[in-house]
PDB file of C-alpha atoms in Angstrom:
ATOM      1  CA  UNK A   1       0.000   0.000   0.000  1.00  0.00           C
ATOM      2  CA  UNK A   2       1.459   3.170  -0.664  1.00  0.00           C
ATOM      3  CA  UNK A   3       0.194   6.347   1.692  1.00  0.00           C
ATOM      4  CA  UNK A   4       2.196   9.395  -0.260  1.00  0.00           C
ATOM      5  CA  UNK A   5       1.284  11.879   2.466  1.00  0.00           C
ATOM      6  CA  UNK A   6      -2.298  10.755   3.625  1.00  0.00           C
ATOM      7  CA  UNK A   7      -3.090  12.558   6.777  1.00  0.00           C
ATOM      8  CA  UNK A   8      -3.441  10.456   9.809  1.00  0.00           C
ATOM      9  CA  UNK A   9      -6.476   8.353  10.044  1.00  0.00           C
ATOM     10  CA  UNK A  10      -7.096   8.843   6.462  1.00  0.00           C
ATOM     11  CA  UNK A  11      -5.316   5.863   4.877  1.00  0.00           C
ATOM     12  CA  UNK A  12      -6.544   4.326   1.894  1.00  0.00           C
ATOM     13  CA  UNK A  13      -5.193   1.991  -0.538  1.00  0.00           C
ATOM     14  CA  UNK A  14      -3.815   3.715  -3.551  1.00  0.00           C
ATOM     15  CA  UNK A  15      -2.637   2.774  -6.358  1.00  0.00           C
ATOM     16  CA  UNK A  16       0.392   5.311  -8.232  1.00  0.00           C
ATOM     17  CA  UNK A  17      -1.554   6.841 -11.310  1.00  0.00           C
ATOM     18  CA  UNK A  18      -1.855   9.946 -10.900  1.00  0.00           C
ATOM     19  CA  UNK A  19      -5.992  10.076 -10.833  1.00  0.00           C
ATOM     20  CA  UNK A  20      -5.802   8.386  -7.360  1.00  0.00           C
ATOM     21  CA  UNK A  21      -2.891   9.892  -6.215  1.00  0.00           C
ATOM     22  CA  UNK A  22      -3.287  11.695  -2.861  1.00  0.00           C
ATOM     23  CA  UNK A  23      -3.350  15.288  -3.958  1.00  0.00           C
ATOM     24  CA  UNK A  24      -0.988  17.480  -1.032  1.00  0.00           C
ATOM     25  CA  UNK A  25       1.455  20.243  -1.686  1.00  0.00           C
ATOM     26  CA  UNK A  26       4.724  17.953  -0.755  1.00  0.00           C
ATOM     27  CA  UNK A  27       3.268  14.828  -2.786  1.00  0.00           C
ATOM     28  CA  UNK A  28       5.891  15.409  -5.437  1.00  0.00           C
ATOM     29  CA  UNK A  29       8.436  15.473  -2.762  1.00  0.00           C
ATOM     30  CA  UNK A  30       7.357  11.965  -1.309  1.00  0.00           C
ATOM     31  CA  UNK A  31       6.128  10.577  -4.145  1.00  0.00           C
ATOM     32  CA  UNK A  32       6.700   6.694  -2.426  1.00  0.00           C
ATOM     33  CA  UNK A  33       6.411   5.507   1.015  1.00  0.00           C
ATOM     34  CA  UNK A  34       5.624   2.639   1.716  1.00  0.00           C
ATOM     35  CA  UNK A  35       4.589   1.156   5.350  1.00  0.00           C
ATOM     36  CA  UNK A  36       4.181  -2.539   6.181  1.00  0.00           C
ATOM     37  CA  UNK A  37       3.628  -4.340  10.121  1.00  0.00           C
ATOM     38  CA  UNK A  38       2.509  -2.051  12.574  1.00  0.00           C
ATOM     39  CA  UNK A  39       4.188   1.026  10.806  1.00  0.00           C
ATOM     40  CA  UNK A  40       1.011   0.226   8.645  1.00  0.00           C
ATOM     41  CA  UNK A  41      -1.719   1.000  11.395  1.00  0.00           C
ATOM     42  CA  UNK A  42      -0.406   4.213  12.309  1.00  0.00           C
ATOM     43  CA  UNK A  43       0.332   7.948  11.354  1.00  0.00           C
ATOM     44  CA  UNK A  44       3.467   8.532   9.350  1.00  0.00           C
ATOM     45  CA  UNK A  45       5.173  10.370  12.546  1.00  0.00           C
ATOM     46  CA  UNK A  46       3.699  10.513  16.287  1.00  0.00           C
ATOM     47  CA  UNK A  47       1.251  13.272  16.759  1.00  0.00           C
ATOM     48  CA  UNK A  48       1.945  15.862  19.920  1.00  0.00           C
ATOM     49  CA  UNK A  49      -0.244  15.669  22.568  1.00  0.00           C
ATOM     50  CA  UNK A  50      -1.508  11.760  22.579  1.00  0.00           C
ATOM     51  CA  UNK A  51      -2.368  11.372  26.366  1.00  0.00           C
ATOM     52  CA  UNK A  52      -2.605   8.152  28.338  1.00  0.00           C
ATOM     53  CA  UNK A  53      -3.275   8.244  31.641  1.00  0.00           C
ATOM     54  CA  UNK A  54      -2.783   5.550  34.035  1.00  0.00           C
ATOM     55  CA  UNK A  55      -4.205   4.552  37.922  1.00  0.00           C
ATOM     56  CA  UNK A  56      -2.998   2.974  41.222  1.00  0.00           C
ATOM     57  CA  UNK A  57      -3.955   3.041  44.761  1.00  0.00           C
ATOM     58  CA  UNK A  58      -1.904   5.581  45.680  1.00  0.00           C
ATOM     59  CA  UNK A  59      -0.898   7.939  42.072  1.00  0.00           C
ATOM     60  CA  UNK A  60      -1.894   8.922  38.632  1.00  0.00           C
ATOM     61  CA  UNK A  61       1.087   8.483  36.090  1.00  0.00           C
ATOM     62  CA  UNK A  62       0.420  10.407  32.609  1.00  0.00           C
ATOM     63  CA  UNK A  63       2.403  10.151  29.521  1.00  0.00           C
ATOM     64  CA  UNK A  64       1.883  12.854  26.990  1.00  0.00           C
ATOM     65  CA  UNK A  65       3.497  12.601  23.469  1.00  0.00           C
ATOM     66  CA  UNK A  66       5.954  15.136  23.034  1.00  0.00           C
ATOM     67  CA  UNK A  67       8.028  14.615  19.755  1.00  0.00           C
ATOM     68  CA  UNK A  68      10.915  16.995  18.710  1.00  0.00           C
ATOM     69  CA  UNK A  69      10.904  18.606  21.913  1.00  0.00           C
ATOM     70  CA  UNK A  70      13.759  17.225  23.861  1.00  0.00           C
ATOM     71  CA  UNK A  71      16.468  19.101  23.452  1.00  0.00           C
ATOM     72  CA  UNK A  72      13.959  21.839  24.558  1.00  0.00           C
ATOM     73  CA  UNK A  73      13.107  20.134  27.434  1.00  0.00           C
ATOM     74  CA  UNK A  74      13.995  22.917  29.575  1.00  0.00           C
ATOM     75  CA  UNK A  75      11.435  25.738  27.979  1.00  0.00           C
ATOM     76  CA  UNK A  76       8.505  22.834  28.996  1.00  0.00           C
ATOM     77  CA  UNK A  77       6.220  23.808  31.775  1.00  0.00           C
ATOM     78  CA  UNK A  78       3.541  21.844  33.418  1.00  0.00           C
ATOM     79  CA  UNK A  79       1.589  22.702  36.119  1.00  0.00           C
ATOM     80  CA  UNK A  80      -1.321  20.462  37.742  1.00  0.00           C
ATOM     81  CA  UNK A  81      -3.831  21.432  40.222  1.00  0.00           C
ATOM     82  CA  UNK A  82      -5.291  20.233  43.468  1.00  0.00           C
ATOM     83  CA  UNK A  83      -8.687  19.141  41.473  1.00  0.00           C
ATOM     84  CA  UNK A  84      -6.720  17.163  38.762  1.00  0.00           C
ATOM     85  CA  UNK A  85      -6.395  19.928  35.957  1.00  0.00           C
ATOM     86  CA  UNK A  86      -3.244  19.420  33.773  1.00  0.00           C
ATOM     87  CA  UNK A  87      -1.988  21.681  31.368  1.00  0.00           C
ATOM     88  CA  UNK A  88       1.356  21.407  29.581  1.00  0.00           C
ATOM     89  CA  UNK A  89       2.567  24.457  27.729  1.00  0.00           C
ATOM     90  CA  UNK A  90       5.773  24.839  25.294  1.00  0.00           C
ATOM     91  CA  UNK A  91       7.134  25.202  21.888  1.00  0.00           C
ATOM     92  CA  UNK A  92       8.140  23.031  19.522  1.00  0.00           C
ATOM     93  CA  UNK A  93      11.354  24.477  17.790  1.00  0.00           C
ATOM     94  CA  UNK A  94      12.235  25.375  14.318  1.00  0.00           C
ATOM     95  CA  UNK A  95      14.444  22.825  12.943  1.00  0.00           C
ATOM     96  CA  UNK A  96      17.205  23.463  10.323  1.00  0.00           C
ATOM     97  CA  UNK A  97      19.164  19.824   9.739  1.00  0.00           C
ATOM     98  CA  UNK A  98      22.761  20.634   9.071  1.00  0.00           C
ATOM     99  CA  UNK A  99      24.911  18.142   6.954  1.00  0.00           C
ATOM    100  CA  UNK A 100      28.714  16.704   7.348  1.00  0.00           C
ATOM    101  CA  UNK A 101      29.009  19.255   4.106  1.00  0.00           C
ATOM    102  CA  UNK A 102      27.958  22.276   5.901  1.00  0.00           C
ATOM    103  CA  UNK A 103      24.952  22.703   3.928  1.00  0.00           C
ATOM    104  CA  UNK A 104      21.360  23.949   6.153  1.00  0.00           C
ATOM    105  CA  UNK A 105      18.522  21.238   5.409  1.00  0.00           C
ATOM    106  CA  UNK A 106      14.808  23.490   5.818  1.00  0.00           C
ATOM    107  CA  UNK A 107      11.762  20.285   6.124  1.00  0.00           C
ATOM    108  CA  UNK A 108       9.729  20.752   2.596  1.00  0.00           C
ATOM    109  CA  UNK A 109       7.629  17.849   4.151  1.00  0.00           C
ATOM    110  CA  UNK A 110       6.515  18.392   7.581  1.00  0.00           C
ATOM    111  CA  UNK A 111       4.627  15.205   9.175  1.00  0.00           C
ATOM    112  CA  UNK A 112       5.597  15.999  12.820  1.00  0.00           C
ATOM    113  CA  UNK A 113       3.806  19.035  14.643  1.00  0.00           C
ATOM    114  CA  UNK A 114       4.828  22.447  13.259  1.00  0.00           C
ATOM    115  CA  UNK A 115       7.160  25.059  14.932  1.00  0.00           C
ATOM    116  CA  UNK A 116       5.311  27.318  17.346  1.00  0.00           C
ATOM    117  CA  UNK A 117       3.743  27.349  20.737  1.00  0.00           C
ATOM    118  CA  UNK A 118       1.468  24.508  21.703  1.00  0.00           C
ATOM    119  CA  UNK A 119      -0.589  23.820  25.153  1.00  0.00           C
ATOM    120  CA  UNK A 120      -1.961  20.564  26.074  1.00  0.00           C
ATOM    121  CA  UNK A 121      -4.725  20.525  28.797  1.00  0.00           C
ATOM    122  CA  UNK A 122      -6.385  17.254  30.013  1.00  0.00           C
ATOM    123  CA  UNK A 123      -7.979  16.388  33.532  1.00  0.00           C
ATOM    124  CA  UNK A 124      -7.186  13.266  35.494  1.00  0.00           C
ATOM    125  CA  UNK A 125     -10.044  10.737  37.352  1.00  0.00           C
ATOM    126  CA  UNK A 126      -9.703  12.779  40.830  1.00  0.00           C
ATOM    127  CA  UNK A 127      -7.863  15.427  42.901  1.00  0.00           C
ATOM    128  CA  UNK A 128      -4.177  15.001  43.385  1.00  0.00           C
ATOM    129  CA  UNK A 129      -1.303  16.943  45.706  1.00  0.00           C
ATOM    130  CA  UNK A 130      -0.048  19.036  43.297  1.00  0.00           C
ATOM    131  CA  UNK A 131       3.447  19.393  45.702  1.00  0.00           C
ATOM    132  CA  UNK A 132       3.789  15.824  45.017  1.00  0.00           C
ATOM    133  CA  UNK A 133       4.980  14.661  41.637  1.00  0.00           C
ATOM    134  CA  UNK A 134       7.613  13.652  39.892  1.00  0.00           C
ATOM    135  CA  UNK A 135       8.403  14.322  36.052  1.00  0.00           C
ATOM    136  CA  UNK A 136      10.365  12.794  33.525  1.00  0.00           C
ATOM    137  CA  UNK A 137      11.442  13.318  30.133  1.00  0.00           C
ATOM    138  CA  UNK A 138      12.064  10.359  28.051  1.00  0.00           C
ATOM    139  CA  UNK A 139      14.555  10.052  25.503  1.00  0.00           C
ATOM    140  CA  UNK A 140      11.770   8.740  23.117  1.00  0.00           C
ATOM    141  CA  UNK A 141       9.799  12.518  23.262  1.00  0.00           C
ATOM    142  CA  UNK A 142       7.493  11.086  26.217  1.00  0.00           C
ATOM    143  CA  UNK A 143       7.097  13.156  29.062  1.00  0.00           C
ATOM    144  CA  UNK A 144       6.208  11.064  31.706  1.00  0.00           C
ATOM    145  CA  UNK A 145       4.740  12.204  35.069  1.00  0.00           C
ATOM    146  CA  UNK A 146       3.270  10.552  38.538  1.00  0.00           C
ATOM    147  CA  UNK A 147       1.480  12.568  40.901  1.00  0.00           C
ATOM    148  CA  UNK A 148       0.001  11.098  44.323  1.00  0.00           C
ATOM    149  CA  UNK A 149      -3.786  11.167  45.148  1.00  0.00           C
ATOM    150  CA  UNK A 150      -4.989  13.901  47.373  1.00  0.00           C
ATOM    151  CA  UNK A 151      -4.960  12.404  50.744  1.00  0.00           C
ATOM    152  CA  UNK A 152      -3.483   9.409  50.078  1.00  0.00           C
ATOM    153  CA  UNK A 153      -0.584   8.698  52.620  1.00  0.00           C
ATOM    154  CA  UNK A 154       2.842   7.428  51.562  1.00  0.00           C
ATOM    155  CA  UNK A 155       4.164   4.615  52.623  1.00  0.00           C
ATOM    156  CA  UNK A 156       8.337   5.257  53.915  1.00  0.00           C
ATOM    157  CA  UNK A 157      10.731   2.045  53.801  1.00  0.00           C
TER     158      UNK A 157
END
């Protein structure tokens, strides 16, 4: 199956003539990609902001989707309130690729999230201690976070 540059959750099965060609500004520039296994079920690069949220007795861990912003880790802020609110706030950063020849590489085809400012806001199952979390960027572009349950007490070893 070849995609060109189907948007996510758009794919169809096309074949290359050019009356079922996917019509897109950069299709001349990917003219073939091909995806087979599980590369197949998905979007051609991870979207920013996919949220999963998970529960325990004690916490809430959260992993947000963050790609191309690690080396900008640092310019990331997230704060979460007492009733569970979430909001992540940052930018993703222009990228110019440069090569072993000294020559500046500028994306014609941008699948990844665009340059600019982004906030993500999501709310968790219940009320947490805000004081209490602990955050962690992943070298993968996940930003990872547990944050205890309001009232919950914490068991010390």
């Amino acid at each position: 199956v070849s995609l060109g540059s189907v948007p996510c959750g758009k794919h169809t099965d096309n074949t290359m003539n050019p009356e079922n060609h996917p019509t897109t500004t950069h299709s001349k520039v990917i003219s073939h990609v091909f995806f087979t296994g599980t590369a197949k079920q998905g979007c051609a690069g991870p979207p920013l902001g996919l949220v999963d949220i998970g529960v325990s007795d004690i916490a809430y861990i959260f992993r947000v989707s963050l790609p191309g912003i690690a080396k900008n880790q640092d310019k990331i802020k997230c704060e979460i309130q007492r009733e569970g609110r979430v909001c992540i706030q940052g930018v993703v950063p222009e990228i110019a690729i440069p090569s072993d020849s000294g020559c500046l590489y500028r994306m014609q085809v941008q699948q990844l999230s665009p340059p600019g400012p982004f906030s993500i806001t999501f709310n968790l199952p219940g009320q947490v201690d805000p004081r209490l979390f602990s955050p962690k960027f992943r070298a993968d572009g996940i930003f990872e976070v547990v944050v205890v349950k309001l009232g919950v007490r914490i068991p010390t070893s």
